[in-house]
């Protein structure tokens, strides 16, 4: 876990063209904006890995909706594919970072609080109609296996470290293969992501 959960961390490997960004629930908006600036300064950047660390404590502070929206807009300005690894408890605005990525890998211990958070009109573009209905009408935490079955995540790994390693390997593959579909059309550039981000920015909700 991050030494300071309020501060996002960014590490760039010029040899692979992959930047690793760690974000925890409760990360400050200032820290997220700094990460976007750092990513823009990375020469040769081809793919981004997001390591999302959800809150363990259900009462812990969550990243603000406005800050999440601004961060998504910042990622859109890079127009690059994003791979995510997920651990902990995903709730509130953290859903947006999960759904906006090209490839999603979760630790089996992770959980996801339903109903799914965000603008309902965008959800069908993210996960399809059936999953949107199912997760929109569900309440309470759902385990990672349910998320795999509904298509929210694409792969499960034994623990958080394995999920991070798998996400990094996938990102390296993406960065080294120009012909991959997500290199030509990253999902972050989907109009639904922009609509989702703007709705979050305009929202006054924190959870």
Short mmCIF file of C-alpha atoms in Angstrom, two decimals:
data_model
loop_
_atom_site.label_atom_id
_atom_site.label_comp_id
_atom_site.label_asym_id
_atom_site.label_seq_id
_atom_site.Cartn_x
_atom_site.Cartn_y
_atom_site.Cartn_z
CA UNK A 1 0.00 0.00 0.00
CA UNK A 2 1.02 3.58 -0.43
CA UNK A 3 3.11 5.06 2.36
CA UNK A 4 0.84 8.11 2.22
CA UNK A 5 -2.64 7.23 0.90
CA UNK A 6 -3.36 10.90 0.17
CA UNK A 7 -0.55 11.11 -2.37
CA UNK A 8 -0.57 9.39 -5.77
CA UNK A 9 2.76 8.09 -7.06
CA UNK A 10 4.02 7.95 -10.65
CA UNK A 11 7.03 5.99 -11.93
CA UNK A 12 8.04 5.94 -15.61
CA UNK A 13 10.26 3.32 -17.24
CA UNK A 14 11.73 4.76 -20.48
CA UNK A 15 12.95 1.31 -21.53
CA UNK A 16 9.41 -0.07 -21.81
CA UNK A 17 7.40 3.13 -22.36
CA UNK A 18 5.18 2.26 -19.40
CA UNK A 19 4.25 4.58 -16.54
CA UNK A 20 2.97 3.11 -13.26
CA UNK A 21 0.56 5.24 -11.26
CA UNK A 22 -0.61 4.24 -7.78
CA UNK A 23 -3.87 5.76 -6.56
CA UNK A 24 -5.66 4.96 -3.31
CA UNK A 25 -9.12 5.89 -2.14
CA UNK A 26 -8.70 9.25 -0.44
CA UNK A 27 -5.95 10.51 -2.78
CA UNK A 28 -6.03 14.31 -2.98
CA UNK A 29 -7.04 16.19 -6.10
CA UNK A 30 -3.77 18.15 -6.03
CA UNK A 31 -1.81 14.90 -6.09
CA UNK A 32 -3.83 13.55 -9.03
CA UNK A 33 -3.25 16.75 -11.02
CA UNK A 34 0.48 16.52 -10.33
CA UNK A 35 0.50 12.96 -11.69
CA UNK A 36 -1.10 14.11 -14.95
CA UNK A 37 1.59 16.77 -15.31
CA UNK A 38 4.28 14.14 -14.71
CA UNK A 39 2.76 11.84 -17.33
CA UNK A 40 2.80 14.65 -19.90
CA UNK A 41 6.52 15.08 -19.29
CA UNK A 42 7.32 11.39 -19.95
CA UNK A 43 9.06 11.18 -23.33
CA UNK A 44 8.17 7.96 -25.15
CA UNK A 45 5.20 7.08 -22.95
CA UNK A 46 3.06 4.41 -24.68
CA UNK A 47 0.88 2.87 -21.96
CA UNK A 48 -0.23 3.64 -18.39
CA UNK A 49 -0.73 1.17 -15.54
CA UNK A 50 -3.09 2.28 -12.77
CA UNK A 51 -2.69 0.47 -9.46
CA UNK A 52 -5.95 1.18 -7.63
CA UNK A 53 -5.99 0.58 -3.89
CA UNK A 54 -9.52 0.68 -2.53
CA UNK A 55 -10.25 1.54 1.06
CA UNK A 56 -10.10 -1.31 3.58
CA UNK A 57 -12.15 0.61 6.13
CA UNK A 58 -15.72 1.26 4.85
CA UNK A 59 -15.72 4.55 6.80
CA UNK A 60 -12.48 5.80 5.23
CA UNK A 61 -12.49 8.97 3.16
CA UNK A 62 -13.10 8.59 -0.57
CA UNK A 63 -11.62 10.48 -3.47
CA UNK A 64 -13.93 13.39 -4.31
CA UNK A 65 -16.11 13.06 -7.40
CA UNK A 66 -14.84 16.36 -8.83
CA UNK A 67 -11.20 15.33 -8.40
CA UNK A 68 -11.90 11.98 -10.06
CA UNK A 69 -13.56 13.72 -13.01
CA UNK A 70 -10.66 16.13 -13.47
CA UNK A 71 -8.19 13.23 -13.33
CA UNK A 72 -10.12 11.36 -16.04
CA UNK A 73 -10.11 14.45 -18.23
CA UNK A 74 -6.35 14.69 -17.68
CA UNK A 75 -5.86 11.08 -18.73
CA UNK A 76 -7.92 11.76 -21.87
CA UNK A 77 -5.48 14.50 -22.88
CA UNK A 78 -2.77 11.81 -23.08
CA UNK A 79 -4.84 9.60 -25.43
CA UNK A 80 -3.04 6.43 -24.30
CA UNK A 81 -4.23 2.94 -23.34
CA UNK A 82 -4.63 2.28 -19.63
CA UNK A 83 -4.36 -1.05 -17.80
CA UNK A 84 -5.61 -1.25 -14.21
CA UNK A 85 -4.90 -3.53 -11.27
CA UNK A 86 -7.46 -3.47 -8.48
CA UNK A 87 -7.23 -4.33 -4.80
CA UNK A 88 -9.19 -3.44 -1.70
CA UNK A 89 -12.75 -2.13 -1.71
CA UNK A 90 -13.91 -0.17 -4.76
CA UNK A 91 -16.70 2.29 -3.98
CA UNK A 92 -17.99 5.67 -5.06
CA UNK A 93 -15.90 7.62 -7.58
CA UNK A 94 -13.22 4.90 -7.68
CA UNK A 95 -15.63 3.04 -9.97
CA UNK A 96 -14.82 5.60 -12.66
CA UNK A 97 -11.13 4.69 -12.71
CA UNK A 98 -11.99 1.01 -13.03
CA UNK A 99 -14.49 1.42 -15.86
CA UNK A 100 -12.42 3.82 -17.98
CA UNK A 101 -9.51 1.42 -18.52
CA UNK A 102 -8.82 -0.83 -21.51
CA UNK A 103 -7.92 -3.90 -19.48
CA UNK A 104 -8.89 -4.59 -15.83
CA UNK A 105 -7.19 -7.08 -13.51
CA UNK A 106 -8.41 -7.57 -9.94
CA UNK A 107 -7.11 -9.38 -6.88
CA UNK A 108 -9.52 -12.11 -5.76
CA UNK A 109 -9.78 -10.41 -2.38
CA UNK A 110 -11.08 -7.14 -3.84
CA UNK A 111 -14.71 -6.14 -3.44
CA UNK A 112 -17.00 -3.72 -5.25
CA UNK A 113 -19.76 -1.73 -3.58
CA UNK A 114 -23.03 -1.62 -5.52
CA UNK A 115 -25.02 0.01 -6.93
CA UNK A 116 -22.39 0.99 -9.44
CA UNK A 117 -21.45 4.68 -9.09
CA UNK A 118 -21.75 7.29 -11.82
CA UNK A 119 -23.98 8.57 -14.58
CA UNK A 120 -26.31 5.68 -15.57
CA UNK A 121 -26.46 6.73 -19.24
CA UNK A 122 -22.73 6.02 -19.60
CA UNK A 123 -22.74 2.54 -18.13
CA UNK A 124 -23.90 0.62 -21.17
CA UNK A 125 -20.85 1.84 -23.10
CA UNK A 126 -18.62 0.64 -20.25
CA UNK A 127 -19.98 -2.82 -19.43
CA UNK A 128 -23.06 -3.46 -21.61
CA UNK A 129 -26.78 -3.35 -20.93
CA UNK A 130 -27.21 -6.56 -18.92
CA UNK A 131 -24.37 -5.87 -16.48
CA UNK A 132 -25.53 -2.26 -16.09
CA UNK A 133 -29.00 -3.41 -15.06
CA UNK A 134 -27.67 -6.13 -12.76
CA UNK A 135 -25.14 -3.96 -10.94
CA UNK A 136 -27.40 -0.92 -10.91
CA UNK A 137 -30.12 -2.81 -9.08
CA UNK A 138 -27.78 -4.61 -6.68
CA UNK A 139 -26.87 -3.25 -3.26
CA UNK A 140 -23.95 -3.97 -0.98
CA UNK A 141 -20.49 -5.38 -1.66
CA UNK A 142 -19.91 -7.86 -4.50
CA UNK A 143 -16.83 -10.04 -4.78
CA UNK A 144 -14.33 -10.12 -7.62
CA UNK A 145 -15.82 -13.30 -9.12
CA UNK A 146 -19.13 -11.52 -9.71
CA UNK A 147 -17.22 -8.71 -11.43
CA UNK A 148 -15.50 -11.24 -13.67
CA UNK A 149 -18.82 -12.86 -14.58
CA UNK A 150 -20.40 -9.51 -15.44
CA UNK A 151 -17.43 -8.33 -17.48
CA UNK A 152 -16.39 -5.50 -15.17
CA UNK A 153 -12.95 -7.10 -14.82
CA UNK A 154 -11.21 -9.25 -17.41
CA UNK A 155 -8.88 -11.27 -15.21
CA UNK A 156 -8.47 -12.30 -11.56
CA UNK A 157 -5.22 -12.83 -9.70
CA UNK A 158 -4.50 -14.45 -6.35
CA UNK A 159 -3.53 -11.26 -4.50
CA UNK A 160 -2.74 -7.57 -4.98
CA UNK A 161 0.92 -8.15 -5.85
CA UNK A 162 0.04 -10.72 -8.53
CA UNK A 163 -2.57 -8.34 -9.97
CA UNK A 164 0.02 -5.55 -10.17
CA UNK A 165 2.55 -7.84 -11.87
CA UNK A 166 -0.03 -9.05 -14.39
CA UNK A 167 -1.12 -5.49 -15.17
CA UNK A 168 2.48 -4.39 -15.70
CA UNK A 169 3.16 -7.30 -18.05
CA UNK A 170 0.01 -6.53 -20.04
CA UNK A 171 1.03 -2.87 -20.27
CA UNK A 172 4.48 -3.80 -21.55
CA UNK A 173 2.85 -5.97 -24.21
CA UNK A 174 0.56 -3.13 -25.22
CA UNK A 175 3.40 -0.61 -25.32
CA UNK A 176 5.52 -2.84 -27.55
CA UNK A 177 2.76 -3.75 -30.02
CA UNK A 178 1.60 -0.88 -32.22
CA UNK A 179 -1.02 -3.05 -33.92
CA UNK A 180 -3.08 -3.67 -30.78
CA UNK A 181 -6.55 -2.15 -31.00
CA UNK A 182 -6.19 -0.18 -27.76
CA UNK A 183 -3.06 1.52 -29.13
CA UNK A 184 -5.09 2.84 -32.06
CA UNK A 185 -8.25 3.65 -30.11
CA UNK A 186 -7.76 3.75 -26.32
CA UNK A 187 -10.99 3.32 -24.37
CA UNK A 188 -10.22 6.47 -22.36
CA UNK A 189 -11.05 8.38 -25.57
CA UNK A 190 -14.57 6.92 -25.70
CA UNK A 191 -17.17 9.70 -25.53
CA UNK A 192 -18.83 7.90 -22.60
CA UNK A 193 -15.70 8.49 -20.51
CA UNK A 194 -15.84 12.22 -21.24
CA UNK A 195 -19.55 12.32 -20.37
CA UNK A 196 -18.90 10.36 -17.16
CA UNK A 197 -16.02 12.65 -16.18
CA UNK A 198 -17.97 15.85 -16.79
CA UNK A 199 -20.91 14.54 -14.76
CA UNK A 200 -18.49 13.78 -11.89
CA UNK A 201 -16.94 17.25 -12.09
CA UNK A 202 -20.35 18.90 -11.93
CA UNK A 203 -21.49 16.68 -9.06
CA UNK A 204 -21.37 17.93 -5.48
CA UNK A 205 -21.33 14.38 -4.12
CA UNK A 206 -18.26 12.89 -2.47
CA UNK A 207 -19.41 9.26 -2.38
#
